[in-house]
JSON list of C-alpha atoms in Angstrom, two decimals:
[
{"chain": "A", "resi": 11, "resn": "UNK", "atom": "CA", "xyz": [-111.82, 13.64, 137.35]},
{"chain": "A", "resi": 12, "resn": "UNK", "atom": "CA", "xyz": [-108.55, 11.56, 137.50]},
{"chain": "A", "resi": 13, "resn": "UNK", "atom": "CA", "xyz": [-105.37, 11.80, 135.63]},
{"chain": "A", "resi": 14, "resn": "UNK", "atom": "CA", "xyz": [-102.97, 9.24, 134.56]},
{"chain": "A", "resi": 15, "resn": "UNK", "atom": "CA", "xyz": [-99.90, 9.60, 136.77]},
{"chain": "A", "resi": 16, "resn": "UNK", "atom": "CA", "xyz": [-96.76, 11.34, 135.44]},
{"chain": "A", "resi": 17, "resn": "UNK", "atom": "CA", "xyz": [-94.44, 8.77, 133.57]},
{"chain": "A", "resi": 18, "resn": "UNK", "atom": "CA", "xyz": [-91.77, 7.72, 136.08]},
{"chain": "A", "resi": 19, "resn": "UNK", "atom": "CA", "xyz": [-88.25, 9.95, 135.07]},
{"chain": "A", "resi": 20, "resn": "UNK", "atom": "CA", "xyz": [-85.59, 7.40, 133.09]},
{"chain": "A", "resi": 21, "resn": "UNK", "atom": "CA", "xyz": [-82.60, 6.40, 134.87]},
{"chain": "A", "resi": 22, "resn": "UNK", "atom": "CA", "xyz": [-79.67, 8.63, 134.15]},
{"chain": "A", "resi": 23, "resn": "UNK", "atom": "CA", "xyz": [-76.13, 6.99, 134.13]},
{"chain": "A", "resi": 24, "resn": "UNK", "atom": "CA", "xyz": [-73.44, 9.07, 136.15]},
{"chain": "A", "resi": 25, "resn": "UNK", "atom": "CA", "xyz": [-69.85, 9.62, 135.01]},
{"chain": "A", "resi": 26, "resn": "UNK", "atom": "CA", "xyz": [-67.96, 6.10, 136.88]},
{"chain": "A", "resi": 27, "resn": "UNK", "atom": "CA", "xyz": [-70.58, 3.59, 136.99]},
{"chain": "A", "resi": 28, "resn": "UNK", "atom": "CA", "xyz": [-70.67, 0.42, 134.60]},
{"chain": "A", "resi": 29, "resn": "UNK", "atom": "CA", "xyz": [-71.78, 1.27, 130.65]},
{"chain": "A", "resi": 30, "resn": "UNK", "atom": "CA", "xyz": [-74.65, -1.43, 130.77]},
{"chain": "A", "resi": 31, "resn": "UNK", "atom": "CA", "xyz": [-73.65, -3.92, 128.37]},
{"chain": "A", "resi": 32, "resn": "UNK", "atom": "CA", "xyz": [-76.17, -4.79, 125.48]},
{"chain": "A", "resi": 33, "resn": "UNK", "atom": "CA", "xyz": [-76.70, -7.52, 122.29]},
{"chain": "A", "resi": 34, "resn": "UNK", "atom": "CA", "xyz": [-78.42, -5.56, 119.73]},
{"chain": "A", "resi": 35, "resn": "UNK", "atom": "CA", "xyz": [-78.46, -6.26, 116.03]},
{"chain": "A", "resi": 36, "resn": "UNK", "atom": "CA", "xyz": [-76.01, -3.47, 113.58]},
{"chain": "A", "resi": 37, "resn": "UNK", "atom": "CA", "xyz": [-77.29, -1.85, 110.41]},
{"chain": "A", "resi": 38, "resn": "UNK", "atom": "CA", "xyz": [-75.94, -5.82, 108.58]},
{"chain": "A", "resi": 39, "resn": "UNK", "atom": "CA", "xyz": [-77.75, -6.91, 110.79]},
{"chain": "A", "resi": 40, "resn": "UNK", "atom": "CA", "xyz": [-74.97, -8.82, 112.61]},
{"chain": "A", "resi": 41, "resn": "UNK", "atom": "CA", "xyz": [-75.05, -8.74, 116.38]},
{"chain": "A", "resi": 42, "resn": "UNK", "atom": "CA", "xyz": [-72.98, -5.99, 118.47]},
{"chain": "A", "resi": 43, "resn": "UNK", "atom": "CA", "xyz": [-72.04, -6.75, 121.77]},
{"chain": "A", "resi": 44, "resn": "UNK", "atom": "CA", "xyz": [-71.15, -3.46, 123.62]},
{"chain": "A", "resi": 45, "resn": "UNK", "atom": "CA", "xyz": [-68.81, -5.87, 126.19]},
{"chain": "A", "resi": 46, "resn": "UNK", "atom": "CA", "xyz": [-67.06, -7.11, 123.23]},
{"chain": "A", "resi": 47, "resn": "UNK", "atom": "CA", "xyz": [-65.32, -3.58, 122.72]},
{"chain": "A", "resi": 48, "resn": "UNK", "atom": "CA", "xyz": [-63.47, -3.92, 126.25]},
{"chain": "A", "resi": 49, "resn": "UNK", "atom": "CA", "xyz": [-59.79, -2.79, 125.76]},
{"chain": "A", "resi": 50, "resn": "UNK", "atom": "CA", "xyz": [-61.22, 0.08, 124.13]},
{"chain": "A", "resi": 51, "resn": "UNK", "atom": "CA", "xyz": [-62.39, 3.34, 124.81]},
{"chain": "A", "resi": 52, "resn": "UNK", "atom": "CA", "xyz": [-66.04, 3.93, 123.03]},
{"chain": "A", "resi": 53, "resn": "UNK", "atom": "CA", "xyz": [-67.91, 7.09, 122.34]},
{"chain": "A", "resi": 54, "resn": "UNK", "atom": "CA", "xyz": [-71.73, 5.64, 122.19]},
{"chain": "A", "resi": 55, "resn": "UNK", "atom": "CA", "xyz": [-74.17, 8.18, 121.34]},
{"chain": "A", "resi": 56, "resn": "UNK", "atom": "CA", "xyz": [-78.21, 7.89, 120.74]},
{"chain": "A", "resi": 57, "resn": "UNK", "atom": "CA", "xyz": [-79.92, 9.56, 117.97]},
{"chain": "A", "resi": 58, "resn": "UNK", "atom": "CA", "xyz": [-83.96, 9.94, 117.34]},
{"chain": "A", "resi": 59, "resn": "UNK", "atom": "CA", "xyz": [-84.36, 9.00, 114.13]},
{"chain": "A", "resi": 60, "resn": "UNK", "atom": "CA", "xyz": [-82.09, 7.81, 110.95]},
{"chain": "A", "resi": 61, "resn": "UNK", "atom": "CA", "xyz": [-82.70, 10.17, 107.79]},
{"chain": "A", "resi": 62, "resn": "UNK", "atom": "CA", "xyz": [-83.71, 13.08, 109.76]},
{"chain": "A", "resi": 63, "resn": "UNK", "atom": "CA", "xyz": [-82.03, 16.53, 108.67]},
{"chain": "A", "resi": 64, "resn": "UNK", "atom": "CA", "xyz": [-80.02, 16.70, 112.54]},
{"chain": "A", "resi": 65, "resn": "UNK", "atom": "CA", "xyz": [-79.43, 12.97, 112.50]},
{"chain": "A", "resi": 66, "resn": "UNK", "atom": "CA", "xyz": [-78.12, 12.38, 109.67]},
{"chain": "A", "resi": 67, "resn": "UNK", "atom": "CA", "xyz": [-75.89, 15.80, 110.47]},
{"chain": "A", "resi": 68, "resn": "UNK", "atom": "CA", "xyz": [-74.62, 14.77, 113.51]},
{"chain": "A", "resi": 69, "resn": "UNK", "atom": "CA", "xyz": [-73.74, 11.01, 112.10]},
{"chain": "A", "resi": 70, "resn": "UNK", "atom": "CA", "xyz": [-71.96, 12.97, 109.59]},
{"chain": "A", "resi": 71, "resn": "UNK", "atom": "CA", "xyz": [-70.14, 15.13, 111.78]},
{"chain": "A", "resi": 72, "resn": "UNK", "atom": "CA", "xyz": [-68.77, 12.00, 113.80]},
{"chain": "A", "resi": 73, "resn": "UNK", "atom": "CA", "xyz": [-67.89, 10.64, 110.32]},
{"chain": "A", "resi": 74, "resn": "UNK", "atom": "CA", "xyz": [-65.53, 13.40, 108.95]},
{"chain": "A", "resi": 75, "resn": "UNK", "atom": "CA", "xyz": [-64.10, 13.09, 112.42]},
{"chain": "A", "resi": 76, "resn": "UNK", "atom": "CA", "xyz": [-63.54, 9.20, 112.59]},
{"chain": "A", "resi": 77, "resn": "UNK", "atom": "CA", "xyz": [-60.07, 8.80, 111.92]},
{"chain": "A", "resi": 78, "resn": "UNK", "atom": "CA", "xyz": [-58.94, 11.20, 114.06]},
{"chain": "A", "resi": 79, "resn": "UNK", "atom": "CA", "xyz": [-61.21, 9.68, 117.04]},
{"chain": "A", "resi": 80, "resn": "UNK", "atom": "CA", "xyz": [-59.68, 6.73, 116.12]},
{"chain": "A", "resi": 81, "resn": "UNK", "atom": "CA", "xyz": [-56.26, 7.98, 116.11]},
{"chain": "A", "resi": 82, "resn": "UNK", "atom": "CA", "xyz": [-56.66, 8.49, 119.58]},
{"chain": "A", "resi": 83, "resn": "UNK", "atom": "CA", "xyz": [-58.41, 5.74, 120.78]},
{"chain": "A", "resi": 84, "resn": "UNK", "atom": "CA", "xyz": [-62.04, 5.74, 120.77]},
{"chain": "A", "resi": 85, "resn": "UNK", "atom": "CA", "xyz": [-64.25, 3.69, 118.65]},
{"chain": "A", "resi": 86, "resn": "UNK", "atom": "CA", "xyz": [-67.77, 5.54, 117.61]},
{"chain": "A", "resi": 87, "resn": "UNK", "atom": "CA", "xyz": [-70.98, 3.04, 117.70]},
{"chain": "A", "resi": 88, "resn": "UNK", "atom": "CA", "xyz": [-74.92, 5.08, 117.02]},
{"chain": "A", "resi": 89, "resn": "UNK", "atom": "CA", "xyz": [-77.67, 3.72, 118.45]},
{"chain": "A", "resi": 90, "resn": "UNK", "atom": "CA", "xyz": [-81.45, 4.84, 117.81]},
{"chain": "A", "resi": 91, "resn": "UNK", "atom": "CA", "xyz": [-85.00, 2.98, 117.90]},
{"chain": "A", "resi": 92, "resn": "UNK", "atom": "CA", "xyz": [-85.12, 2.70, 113.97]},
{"chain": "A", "resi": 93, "resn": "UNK", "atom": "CA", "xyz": [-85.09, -1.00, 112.03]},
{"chain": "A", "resi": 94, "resn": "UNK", "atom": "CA", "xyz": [-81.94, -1.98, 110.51]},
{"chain": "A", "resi": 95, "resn": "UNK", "atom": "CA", "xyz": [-83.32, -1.06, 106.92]},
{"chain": "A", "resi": 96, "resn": "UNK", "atom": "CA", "xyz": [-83.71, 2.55, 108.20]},
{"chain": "A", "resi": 97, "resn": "UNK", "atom": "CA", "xyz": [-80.12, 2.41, 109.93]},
{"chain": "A", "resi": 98, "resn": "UNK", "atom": "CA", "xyz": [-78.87, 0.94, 106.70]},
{"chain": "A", "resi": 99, "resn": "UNK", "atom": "CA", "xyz": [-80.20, 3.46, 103.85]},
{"chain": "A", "resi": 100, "resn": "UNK", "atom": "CA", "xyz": [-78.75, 5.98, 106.10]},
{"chain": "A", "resi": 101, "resn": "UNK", "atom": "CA", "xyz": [-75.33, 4.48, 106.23]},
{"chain": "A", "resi": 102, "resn": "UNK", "atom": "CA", "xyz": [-75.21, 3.97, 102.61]},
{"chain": "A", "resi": 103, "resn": "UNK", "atom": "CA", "xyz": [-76.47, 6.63, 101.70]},
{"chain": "A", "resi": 104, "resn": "UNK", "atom": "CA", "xyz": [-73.89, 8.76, 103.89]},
{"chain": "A", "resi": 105, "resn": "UNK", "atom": "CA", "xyz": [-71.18, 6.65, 103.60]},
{"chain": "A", "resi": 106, "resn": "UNK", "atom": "CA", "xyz": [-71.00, 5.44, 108.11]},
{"chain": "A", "resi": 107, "resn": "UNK", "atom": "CA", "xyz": [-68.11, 3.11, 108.32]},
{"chain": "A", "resi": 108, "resn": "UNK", "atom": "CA", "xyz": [-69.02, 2.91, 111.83]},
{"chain": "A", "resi": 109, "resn": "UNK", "atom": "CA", "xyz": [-71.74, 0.74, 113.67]},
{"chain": "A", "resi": 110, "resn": "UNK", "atom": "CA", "xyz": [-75.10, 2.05, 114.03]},
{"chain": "A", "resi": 111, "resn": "UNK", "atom": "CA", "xyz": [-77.35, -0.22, 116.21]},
{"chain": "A", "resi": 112, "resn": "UNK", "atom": "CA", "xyz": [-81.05, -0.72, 116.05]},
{"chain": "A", "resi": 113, "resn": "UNK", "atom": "CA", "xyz": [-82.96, -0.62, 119.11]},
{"chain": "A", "resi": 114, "resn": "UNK", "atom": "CA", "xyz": [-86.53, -1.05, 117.98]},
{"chain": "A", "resi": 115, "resn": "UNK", "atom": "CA", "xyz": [-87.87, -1.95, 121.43]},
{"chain": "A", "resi": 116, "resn": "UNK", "atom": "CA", "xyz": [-86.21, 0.55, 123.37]},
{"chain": "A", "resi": 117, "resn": "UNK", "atom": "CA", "xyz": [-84.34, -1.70, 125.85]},
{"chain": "A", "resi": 118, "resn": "UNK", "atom": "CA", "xyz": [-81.13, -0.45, 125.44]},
{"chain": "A", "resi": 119, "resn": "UNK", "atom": "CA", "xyz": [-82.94, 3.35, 125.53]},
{"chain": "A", "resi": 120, "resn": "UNK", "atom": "CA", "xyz": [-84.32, 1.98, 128.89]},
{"chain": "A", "resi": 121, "resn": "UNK", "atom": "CA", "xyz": [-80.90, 0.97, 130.26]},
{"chain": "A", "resi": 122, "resn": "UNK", "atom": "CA", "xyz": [-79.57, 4.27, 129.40]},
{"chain": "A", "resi": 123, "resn": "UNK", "atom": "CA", "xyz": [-81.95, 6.63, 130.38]},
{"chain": "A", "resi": 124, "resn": "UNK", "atom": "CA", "xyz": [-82.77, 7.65, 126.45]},
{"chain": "A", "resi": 125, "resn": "UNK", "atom": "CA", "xyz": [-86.22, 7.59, 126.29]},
{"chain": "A", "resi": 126, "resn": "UNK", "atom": "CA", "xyz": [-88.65, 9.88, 128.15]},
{"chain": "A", "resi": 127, "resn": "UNK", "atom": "CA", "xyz": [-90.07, 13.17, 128.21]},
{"chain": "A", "resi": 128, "resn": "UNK", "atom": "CA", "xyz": [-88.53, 16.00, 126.77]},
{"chain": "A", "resi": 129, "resn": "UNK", "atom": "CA", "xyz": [-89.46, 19.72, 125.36]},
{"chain": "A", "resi": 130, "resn": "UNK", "atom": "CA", "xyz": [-89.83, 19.88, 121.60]},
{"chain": "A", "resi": 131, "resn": "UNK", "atom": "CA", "xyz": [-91.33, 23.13, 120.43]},
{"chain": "A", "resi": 132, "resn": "UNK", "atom": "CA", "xyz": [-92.36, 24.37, 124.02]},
{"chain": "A", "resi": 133, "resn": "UNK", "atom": "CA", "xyz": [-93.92, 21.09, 124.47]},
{"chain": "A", "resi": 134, "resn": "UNK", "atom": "CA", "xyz": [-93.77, 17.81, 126.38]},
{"chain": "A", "resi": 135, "resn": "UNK", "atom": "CA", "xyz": [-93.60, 14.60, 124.73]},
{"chain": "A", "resi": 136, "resn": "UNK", "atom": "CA", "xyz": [-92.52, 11.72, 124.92]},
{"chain": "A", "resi": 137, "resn": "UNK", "atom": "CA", "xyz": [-89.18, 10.70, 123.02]},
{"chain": "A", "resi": 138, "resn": "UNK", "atom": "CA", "xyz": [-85.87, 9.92, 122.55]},
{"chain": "A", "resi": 139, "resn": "UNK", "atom": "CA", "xyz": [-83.52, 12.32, 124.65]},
{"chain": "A", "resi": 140, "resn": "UNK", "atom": "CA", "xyz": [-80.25, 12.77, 122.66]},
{"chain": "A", "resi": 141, "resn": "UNK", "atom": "CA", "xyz": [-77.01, 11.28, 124.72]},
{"chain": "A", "resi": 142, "resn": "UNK", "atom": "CA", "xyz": [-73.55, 10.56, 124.69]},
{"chain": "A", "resi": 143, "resn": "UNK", "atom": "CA", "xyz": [-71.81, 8.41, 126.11]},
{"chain": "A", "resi": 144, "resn": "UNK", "atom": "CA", "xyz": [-68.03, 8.06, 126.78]},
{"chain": "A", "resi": 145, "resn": "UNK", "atom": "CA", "xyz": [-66.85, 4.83, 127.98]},
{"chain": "A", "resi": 146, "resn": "UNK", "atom": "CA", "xyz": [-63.68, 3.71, 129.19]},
{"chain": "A", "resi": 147, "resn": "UNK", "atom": "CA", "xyz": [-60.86, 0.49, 128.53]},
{"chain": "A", "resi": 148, "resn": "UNK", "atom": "CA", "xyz": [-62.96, -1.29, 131.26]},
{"chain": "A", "resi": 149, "resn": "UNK", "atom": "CA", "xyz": [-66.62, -0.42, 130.94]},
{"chain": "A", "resi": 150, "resn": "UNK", "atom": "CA", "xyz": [-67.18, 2.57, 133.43]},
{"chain": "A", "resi": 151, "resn": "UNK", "atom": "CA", "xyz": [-68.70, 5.79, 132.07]},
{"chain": "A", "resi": 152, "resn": "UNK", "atom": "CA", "xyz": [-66.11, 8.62, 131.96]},
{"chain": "A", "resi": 153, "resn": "UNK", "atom": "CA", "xyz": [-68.93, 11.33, 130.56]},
{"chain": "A", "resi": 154, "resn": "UNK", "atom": "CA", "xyz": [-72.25, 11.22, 130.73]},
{"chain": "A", "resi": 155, "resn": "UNK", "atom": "CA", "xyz": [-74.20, 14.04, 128.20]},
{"chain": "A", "resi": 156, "resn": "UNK", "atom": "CA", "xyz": [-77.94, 14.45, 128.06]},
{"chain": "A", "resi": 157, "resn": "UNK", "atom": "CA", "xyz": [-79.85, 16.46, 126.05]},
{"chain": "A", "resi": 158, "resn": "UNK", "atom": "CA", "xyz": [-77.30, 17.58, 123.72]},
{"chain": "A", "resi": 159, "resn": "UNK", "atom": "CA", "xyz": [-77.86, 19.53, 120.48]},
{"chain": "A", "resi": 160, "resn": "UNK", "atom": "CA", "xyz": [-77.25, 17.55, 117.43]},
{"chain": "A", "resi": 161, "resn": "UNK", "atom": "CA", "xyz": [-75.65, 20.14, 115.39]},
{"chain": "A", "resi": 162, "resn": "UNK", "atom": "CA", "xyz": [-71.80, 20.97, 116.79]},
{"chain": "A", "resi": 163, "resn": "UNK", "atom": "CA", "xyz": [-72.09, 17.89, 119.31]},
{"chain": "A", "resi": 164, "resn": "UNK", "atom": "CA", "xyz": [-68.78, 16.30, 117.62]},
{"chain": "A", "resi": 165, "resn": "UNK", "atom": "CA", "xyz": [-66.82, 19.81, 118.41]},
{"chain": "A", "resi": 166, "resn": "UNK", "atom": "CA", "xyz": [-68.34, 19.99, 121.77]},
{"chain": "A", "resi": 167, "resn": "UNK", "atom": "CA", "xyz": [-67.47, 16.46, 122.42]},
{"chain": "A", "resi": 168, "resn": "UNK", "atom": "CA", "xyz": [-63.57, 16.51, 121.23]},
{"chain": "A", "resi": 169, "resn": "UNK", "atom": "CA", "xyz": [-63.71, 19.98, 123.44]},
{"chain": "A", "resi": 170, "resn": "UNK", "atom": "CA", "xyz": [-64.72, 18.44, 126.57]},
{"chain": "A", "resi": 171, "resn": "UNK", "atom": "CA", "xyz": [-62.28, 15.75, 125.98]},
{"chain": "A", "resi": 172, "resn": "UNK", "atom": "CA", "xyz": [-59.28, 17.99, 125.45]},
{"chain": "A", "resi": 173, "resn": "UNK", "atom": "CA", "xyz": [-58.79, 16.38, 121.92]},
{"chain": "A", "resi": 174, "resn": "UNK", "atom": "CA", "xyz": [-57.50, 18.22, 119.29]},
{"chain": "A", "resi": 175, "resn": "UNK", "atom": "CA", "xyz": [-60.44, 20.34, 117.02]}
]
């Protein structure tokens, strides 16, 4: 009897290495250049799937919260594997006046160490694994989170930050 070999474990990014810059395609589908946001400091975070109850909670969460993120300094960007029309009905729908980026094929997931296997349920499958990512004025990783919880991520976040609540 053989078995197929266990996938191989996705990279994972540590706090003070270089955020691996990215073109991808937002939900206008107009390109988004993670490089282009140098100067700034960006909170990047990967969700599974637009539409979905903790999702769309989360993306909500970071939305209530925007202006105050951007009062002190950071620019918010989503990412998940969904087609721009998904990424688009959601940000309609929910009113995201931020970017949310489409990465169908996984590349970007790849570069991050976002896809792989994970527990849901008790079980192992394979999946996206739930990041964040905060990025500095000139591309280095300050905070690297895996496997966070959608719901109360933004409060966790601003904690961990020492922003204000």
């Amino acid at each position: 009897m053989t078995s197929n070999p266990p996938s191989p474990a996705p990279v994972r990014l540590e706090e003070g290495t270089p955020a691996p810059d990215f073109t991808v395609v937002d939900q206008h589908g107009e390109p988004f250049t993670l490089s282009r946001l140098r100067g700034r400091k960006v909170i990047l975070y990967f969700y599974g799937e637009a539409g979905t109850p903790a999702c769309t909670s989360q993306a909500c969460d970071f939305r209530d919260r925007l202006g105050s993120f951007a009062e002190e300094g950071y620019t918010v960007v989503g990412i998940s594997r969904d087609e721009v029309p998904a990424i688009a009905k959601m940000a309609e729908a929910e009113h995201l006046d931020f970017p949310l980026l489409s990465d169908p094929d996984r590349h970007v997931h790849g570069l991050y160490g976002t896809f792989g296997t994970k527990l849901l349920y008790g079980r192992e499958v394979q999946g996206v694994i739930r990041a964040t990512f905060v990025i500095d004025e000139e591309g280095v990783i300050e905070r690297a989170f895996y496997n966070i919880k959608a719901t109360g991520h933004v409060a966790m976040l601003r904690k961990r930050l020492g922003l204000t609540p």
